[in-house]
mmCIF file of C-alpha atoms in Angstrom:
data_model
loop_
_atom_site.group_PDB
_atom_site.id
_atom_site.type_symbol
_atom_site.label_atom_id
_atom_site.label_comp_id
_atom_site.label_asym_id
_atom_site.label_seq_id
_atom_site.Cartn_x
_atom_site.Cartn_y
_atom_site.Cartn_z
ATOM 1 C CA UNK C 3 9.688 -0.153 3.167
ATOM 2 C CA UNK C 4 6.575 1.225 4.841
ATOM 3 C CA UNK C 5 4.616 3.140 2.193
ATOM 4 C CA UNK C 6 3.215 6.646 2.383
ATOM 5 C CA UNK C 7 -0.288 5.141 2.342
ATOM 6 C CA UNK C 8 0.644 2.908 5.313
ATOM 7 C CA UNK C 9 1.608 5.996 7.342
ATOM 8 C CA UNK C 10 -1.466 7.933 6.208
ATOM 9 C CA UNK C 11 -3.799 5.162 7.355
ATOM 10 C CA UNK C 12 -2.207 5.369 10.797
ATOM 11 C CA UNK C 13 -2.287 9.186 10.667
ATOM 12 C CA UNK C 14 1.470 9.245 11.354
ATOM 13 C CA UNK C 15 2.931 12.647 10.584
ATOM 14 C CA UNK C 16 6.438 12.142 12.008
ATOM 15 C CA UNK C 17 8.446 9.462 13.790
ATOM 16 C CA UNK C 18 11.352 10.394 16.106
ATOM 17 C CA UNK C 19 13.814 8.735 18.431
ATOM 18 C CA UNK C 20 14.650 10.902 21.441
ATOM 19 C CA UNK C 21 17.696 10.010 23.530
ATOM 20 C CA UNK C 22 17.765 10.576 27.266
ATOM 21 C CA UNK C 23 20.259 13.343 26.533
ATOM 22 C CA UNK C 24 17.567 15.228 24.638
ATOM 23 C CA UNK C 25 18.801 14.571 21.072
ATOM 24 C CA UNK C 26 16.001 13.840 18.576
ATOM 25 C CA UNK C 27 16.538 11.822 15.381
ATOM 26 C CA UNK C 28 14.010 11.598 12.545
ATOM 27 C CA UNK C 29 13.189 7.985 11.617
ATOM 28 C CA UNK C 30 12.020 6.318 8.413
ATOM 29 C CA UNK C 31 10.119 3.111 9.223
ATOM 30 C CA UNK C 32 10.862 0.007 7.170
ATOM 31 C CA UNK C 33 8.412 -2.283 9.001
ATOM 32 C CA UNK C 34 5.893 -1.543 11.744
ATOM 33 C CA UNK C 35 4.337 -4.162 14.015
ATOM 34 C CA UNK C 36 2.480 -3.984 17.331
ATOM 35 C CA UNK C 37 5.577 -4.794 19.416
ATOM 36 C CA UNK C 38 8.461 -3.464 17.318
ATOM 37 C CA UNK C 39 9.442 -1.394 14.303
ATOM 38 C CA UNK C 40 12.462 -1.488 12.012
ATOM 39 C CA UNK C 41 13.699 1.979 11.083
ATOM 40 C CA UNK C 42 16.358 3.770 9.065
ATOM 41 C CA UNK C 43 17.935 6.938 10.418
ATOM 42 C CA UNK C 44 20.805 9.292 9.628
ATOM 43 C CA UNK C 45 22.503 9.051 13.039
ATOM 44 C CA UNK C 46 23.727 6.384 15.416
ATOM 45 C CA UNK C 47 21.145 5.566 18.082
ATOM 46 C CA UNK C 48 21.837 4.706 21.719
ATOM 47 C CA UNK C 49 20.579 1.370 23.073
ATOM 48 C CA UNK C 50 17.561 2.944 24.796
ATOM 49 C CA UNK C 51 15.389 6.009 24.362
ATOM 50 C CA UNK C 52 11.896 7.312 23.629
ATOM 51 C CA UNK C 53 10.014 6.658 20.384
ATOM 52 C CA UNK C 54 7.809 9.650 19.552
ATOM 53 C CA UNK C 55 4.941 9.212 17.078
ATOM 54 C CA UNK C 56 3.200 12.421 16.023
ATOM 55 C CA UNK C 57 -0.395 11.759 14.971
ATOM 56 C CA UNK C 58 -2.445 14.102 12.800
ATOM 57 C CA UNK C 59 -6.008 12.964 12.101
ATOM 58 C CA UNK C 60 -7.045 15.228 9.212
ATOM 59 C CA UNK C 61 -10.567 13.808 9.104
ATOM 60 C CA UNK C 62 -11.376 14.689 12.717
ATOM 61 C CA UNK C 63 -8.929 17.622 12.904
ATOM 62 C CA UNK C 64 -7.202 16.081 15.917
ATOM 63 C CA UNK C 65 -3.517 15.919 16.860
ATOM 64 C CA UNK C 66 -1.984 13.433 19.273
ATOM 65 C CA UNK C 67 1.438 12.210 20.351
ATOM 66 C CA UNK C 68 2.434 8.669 21.346
ATOM 67 C CA UNK C 69 5.588 8.272 23.438
ATOM 68 C CA UNK C 70 7.061 4.823 24.084
ATOM 69 C CA UNK C 71 10.144 3.696 25.959
ATOM 70 C CA UNK C 72 12.108 1.519 23.488
ATOM 71 C CA UNK C 73 15.261 -0.586 23.249
ATOM 72 C CA UNK C 74 17.291 -0.202 20.043
ATOM 73 C CA UNK C 75 19.218 -3.049 18.376
ATOM 74 C CA UNK C 76 21.405 -2.145 15.393
ATOM 75 C CA UNK C 77 21.338 -4.214 12.199
ATOM 76 C CA UNK C 78 25.013 -4.370 11.238
ATOM 77 C CA UNK C 79 24.202 -5.755 7.776
ATOM 78 C CA UNK C 80 22.475 -2.495 6.731
ATOM 79 C CA UNK C 81 23.866 0.945 7.561
ATOM 80 C CA UNK C 82 21.915 2.976 10.137
ATOM 81 C CA UNK C 83 19.086 0.455 10.406
ATOM 82 C CA UNK C 84 17.706 -0.437 13.830
ATOM 83 C CA UNK C 85 14.954 -2.558 15.332
ATOM 84 C CA UNK C 86 13.142 -0.718 18.104
ATOM 85 C CA UNK C 87 11.436 -2.969 20.666
ATOM 86 C CA UNK C 88 8.507 -1.352 22.471
ATOM 87 C CA UNK C 89 8.806 -1.512 26.269
ATOM 88 C CA UNK C 90 5.447 0.299 26.606
ATOM 89 C CA UNK C 91 2.192 -0.761 24.897
ATOM 90 C CA UNK C 92 0.753 1.129 21.942
ATOM 91 C CA UNK C 93 -2.740 2.642 22.382
ATOM 92 C CA UNK C 94 -5.585 0.250 21.549
ATOM 93 C CA UNK C 95 -6.941 2.389 18.694
ATOM 94 C CA UNK C 96 -3.487 2.408 17.080
ATOM 95 C CA UNK C 97 -3.050 -1.365 17.521
ATOM 96 C CA UNK C 98 -6.461 -2.062 15.952
ATOM 97 C CA UNK C 99 -5.674 -0.041 12.822
ATOM 98 C CA UNK C 100 -2.152 -1.462 12.612
ATOM 99 C CA UNK C 101 -3.511 -5.018 12.774
ATOM 100 C CA UNK C 102 -5.958 -4.254 9.939
ATOM 101 C CA UNK C 103 -3.151 -2.940 7.721
ATOM 102 C CA UNK C 104 -0.738 -5.782 8.487
ATOM 103 C CA UNK C 105 -3.523 -8.307 7.890
ATOM 104 C CA UNK C 106 -4.025 -6.819 4.402
ATOM 105 C CA UNK C 107 -0.283 -7.165 3.755
ATOM 106 C CA UNK C 108 -0.249 -10.753 5.048
ATOM 107 C CA UNK C 109 -3.192 -11.803 2.879
ATOM 108 C CA UNK C 110 -1.723 -9.942 -0.103
ATOM 109 C CA UNK C 111 1.482 -11.937 0.197
ATOM 110 C CA UNK C 112 -0.426 -15.235 0.328
ATOM 111 C CA UNK C 113 -2.447 -14.323 -2.788
ATOM 112 C CA UNK C 114 0.212 -12.518 -4.805
ATOM 113 C CA UNK C 115 0.197 -15.129 -7.589
ATOM 114 C CA UNK C 116 -3.622 -15.463 -7.861
ATOM 115 C CA UNK C 117 -5.381 -13.739 -10.765
ATOM 116 C CA UNK C 118 -9.118 -13.031 -10.850
ATOM 117 C CA UNK C 119 -11.397 -12.480 -13.869
ATOM 118 C CA UNK C 120 -13.325 -9.204 -13.870
ATOM 119 C CA UNK C 121 -14.279 -7.976 -17.370
ATOM 120 C CA UNK C 122 -17.726 -6.612 -18.210
ATOM 121 C CA UNK C 123 -19.517 -9.146 -16.040
ATOM 122 C CA UNK C 124 -17.956 -8.563 -12.631
ATOM 123 C CA UNK C 125 -16.715 -4.949 -12.567
ATOM 124 C CA UNK C 126 -19.522 -3.886 -10.224
ATOM 125 C CA UNK C 127 -18.953 -6.825 -7.885
ATOM 126 C CA UNK C 128 -15.268 -5.857 -7.822
ATOM 127 C CA UNK C 129 -16.402 -2.450 -6.613
ATOM 128 C CA UNK C 130 -15.666 -0.202 -9.583
ATOM 129 C CA UNK C 131 -17.977 2.771 -10.104
ATOM 130 C CA UNK C 132 -17.998 2.111 -13.877
ATOM 131 C CA UNK C 133 -16.570 -0.614 -16.157
ATOM 132 C CA UNK C 134 -14.148 1.521 -18.184
ATOM 133 C CA UNK C 135 -11.030 3.023 -16.651
ATOM 134 C CA UNK C 136 -8.181 5.225 -17.830
ATOM 135 C CA UNK C 137 -4.641 4.072 -18.502
ATOM 136 C CA UNK C 138 -2.479 7.183 -18.441
ATOM 137 C CA UNK C 139 0.713 7.309 -20.507
ATOM 138 C CA UNK C 140 3.258 10.140 -20.861
ATOM 139 C CA UNK C 141 1.631 11.506 -24.040
ATOM 140 C CA UNK C 142 -1.923 10.133 -24.084
ATOM 141 C CA UNK C 143 -4.524 8.025 -22.283
ATOM 142 C CA UNK C 144 -6.391 4.860 -23.255
ATOM 143 C CA UNK C 145 -9.859 3.720 -22.186
ATOM 144 C CA UNK C 146 -9.646 0.136 -20.970
ATOM 145 C CA UNK C 147 -11.529 -2.687 -19.292
ATOM 146 C CA UNK C 148 -9.842 -4.748 -16.573
ATOM 147 C CA UNK C 149 -9.950 -8.264 -18.009
ATOM 148 C CA UNK C 150 -8.305 -9.812 -14.961
ATOM 149 C CA UNK C 151 -6.430 -8.566 -11.942
ATOM 150 C CA UNK C 152 -4.018 -9.653 -9.248
ATOM 151 C CA UNK C 153 -2.220 -8.085 -6.327
ATOM 152 C CA UNK C 154 0.718 -7.125 -8.541
ATOM 153 C CA UNK C 155 -0.919 -6.147 -11.817
ATOM 154 C CA UNK C 156 -3.733 -6.245 -14.355
ATOM 155 C CA UNK C 157 -4.522 -7.441 -17.848
ATOM 156 C CA UNK C 158 -6.325 -4.645 -19.702
ATOM 157 C CA UNK C 159 -8.345 -4.693 -22.919
ATOM 158 C CA UNK C 160 -8.592 -1.394 -24.804
ATOM 159 C CA UNK C 161 -8.259 0.483 -28.066
ATOM 160 C CA UNK C 162 -5.081 0.356 -30.054
ATOM 161 C CA UNK C 163 -2.418 2.807 -28.924
ATOM 162 C CA UNK C 164 1.314 3.344 -29.344
ATOM 163 C CA UNK C 165 2.132 1.407 -26.187
ATOM 164 C CA UNK C 166 5.405 -0.489 -25.995
ATOM 165 C CA UNK C 167 6.795 -3.009 -23.550
ATOM 166 C CA UNK C 168 8.715 -1.135 -20.890
ATOM 167 C CA UNK C 169 6.544 2.001 -21.056
ATOM 168 C CA UNK C 170 5.606 3.592 -17.745
ATOM 169 C CA UNK C 171 1.872 4.031 -17.196
ATOM 170 C CA UNK C 172 -0.602 4.800 -14.446
ATOM 171 C CA UNK C 173 -3.983 3.118 -14.017
ATOM 172 C CA UNK C 174 -6.775 5.269 -12.549
ATOM 173 C CA UNK C 175 -9.419 3.150 -10.830
ATOM 174 C CA UNK C 176 -12.585 4.773 -9.537
ATOM 175 C CA UNK C 177 -14.333 2.670 -6.933
ATOM 176 C CA UNK C 178 -17.660 3.186 -5.211
ATOM 177 C CA UNK C 179 -17.963 5.750 -2.406
ATOM 178 C CA UNK C 180 -15.776 8.179 -4.406
ATOM 179 C CA UNK C 181 -12.565 6.240 -3.814
ATOM 180 C CA UNK C 182 -9.959 6.899 -6.504
ATOM 181 C CA UNK C 183 -6.757 4.857 -6.667
ATOM 182 C CA UNK C 184 -3.719 5.704 -8.798
ATOM 183 C CA UNK C 185 -1.661 2.622 -9.675
ATOM 184 C CA UNK C 186 1.678 3.395 -11.357
ATOM 185 C CA UNK C 187 3.323 0.540 -13.223
ATOM 186 C CA UNK C 188 5.224 -0.701 -16.263
ATOM 187 C CA UNK C 189 3.800 -2.320 -19.407
ATOM 188 C CA UNK C 190 5.175 -5.861 -19.613
ATOM 189 C CA UNK C 191 3.108 -7.076 -22.586
ATOM 190 C CA UNK C 192 1.104 -5.540 -25.435
ATOM 191 C CA UNK C 193 -0.556 -7.547 -28.184
ATOM 192 C CA UNK C 194 -3.688 -7.846 -30.331
ATOM 193 C CA UNK C 195 -6.865 -9.182 -28.741
ATOM 194 C CA UNK C 196 -10.064 -10.337 -30.448
ATOM 195 C CA UNK C 197 -12.331 -7.870 -32.238
ATOM 196 C CA UNK C 198 -9.564 -5.439 -33.069
ATOM 197 C CA UNK C 199 -8.869 -4.560 -29.463
ATOM 198 C CA UNK C 200 -5.486 -4.770 -27.750
ATOM 199 C CA UNK C 201 -4.351 -6.403 -24.537
ATOM 200 C CA UNK C 202 -1.996 -4.581 -22.200
ATOM 201 C CA UNK C 203 -0.368 -6.158 -19.174
ATOM 202 C CA UNK C 204 0.536 -3.652 -16.482
ATOM 203 C CA UNK C 205 2.748 -4.634 -13.543
ATOM 204 C CA UNK C 206 2.429 -2.290 -10.581
ATOM 205 C CA UNK C 207 5.419 -0.619 -9.007
ATOM 206 C CA UNK C 208 6.288 -1.081 -5.350
ATOM 207 C CA UNK C 209 5.121 -0.148 -2.799
ATOM 208 C CA UNK C 210 1.722 -1.567 -3.664
ATOM 209 C CA UNK C 211 -1.476 0.291 -2.863
ATOM 210 C CA UNK C 212 -3.076 -1.039 0.337
ATOM 211 C CA UNK C 213 -6.514 -0.033 -0.963
ATOM 212 C CA UNK C 214 -5.978 -2.000 -4.179
ATOM 213 C CA UNK C 215 -4.749 -5.042 -2.247
ATOM 214 C CA UNK C 216 -7.802 -4.891 -0.014
ATOM 215 C CA UNK C 217 -10.151 -4.801 -3.029
ATOM 216 C CA UNK C 218 -8.410 -7.880 -4.486
ATOM 217 C CA UNK C 219 -8.649 -9.717 -1.141
ATOM 218 C CA UNK C 220 -12.362 -8.923 -0.692
ATOM 219 C CA UNK C 221 -13.122 -9.876 -4.284
ATOM 220 C CA UNK C 222 -11.199 -13.135 -3.903
ATOM 221 C CA UNK C 223 -13.106 -13.922 -0.700
ATOM 222 C CA UNK C 224 -16.388 -13.295 -2.516
ATOM 223 C CA UNK C 225 -15.495 -15.645 -5.368
ATOM 224 C CA UNK C 226 -14.300 -18.352 -2.990
ATOM 225 C CA UNK C 227 -17.573 -18.213 -1.054
ATOM 226 C CA UNK C 228 -19.479 -18.902 -4.278
ATOM 227 C CA UNK C 229 -17.787 -22.298 -4.630
#
């Protein structure tokens, strides 16, 4: 499913399908490419119509609307799911941003099993504004260091706390240029580390943060260039 962050990066406020009879149906995108999108909707769609994309650029205080003639093909394996094929081209500025996002997703998928060391030596290279970060739990928070990280999760080293496997938690990462990322997840391991500290493995919940994935990709590229 397309995440909220995905839509925010494209400045998409709303997505509609408008039939030639004038009926508008709100859409929830599942995938979004430069030539087609897969969507879920509450109504049956005709085979052709107009895709309306309402754009709201909060940074530049600018609104826009993209209208595309589309053909709709129903996916009979999933209720009310359609693939909309664009018969008109998307604007260049929209395509450029969409390609950037989908490239992050593509690289994330290819590196999803790779894990990179960070610790006290590489936190600044990774882009963090400071080495220690907060792991928020329902009743408390723990100061931690990211020992290593991957697309899907992190290994943290921190003070002892009443953390159990299966607990929900949220990692707050503060990067340079005042970028803050909240990464909700589930604790999948908690045990004693050296020096009286504890190790906590946090697996992130889907959908994954695009900003986090991009930091992992850029950090991985940096390390690979050192070899």
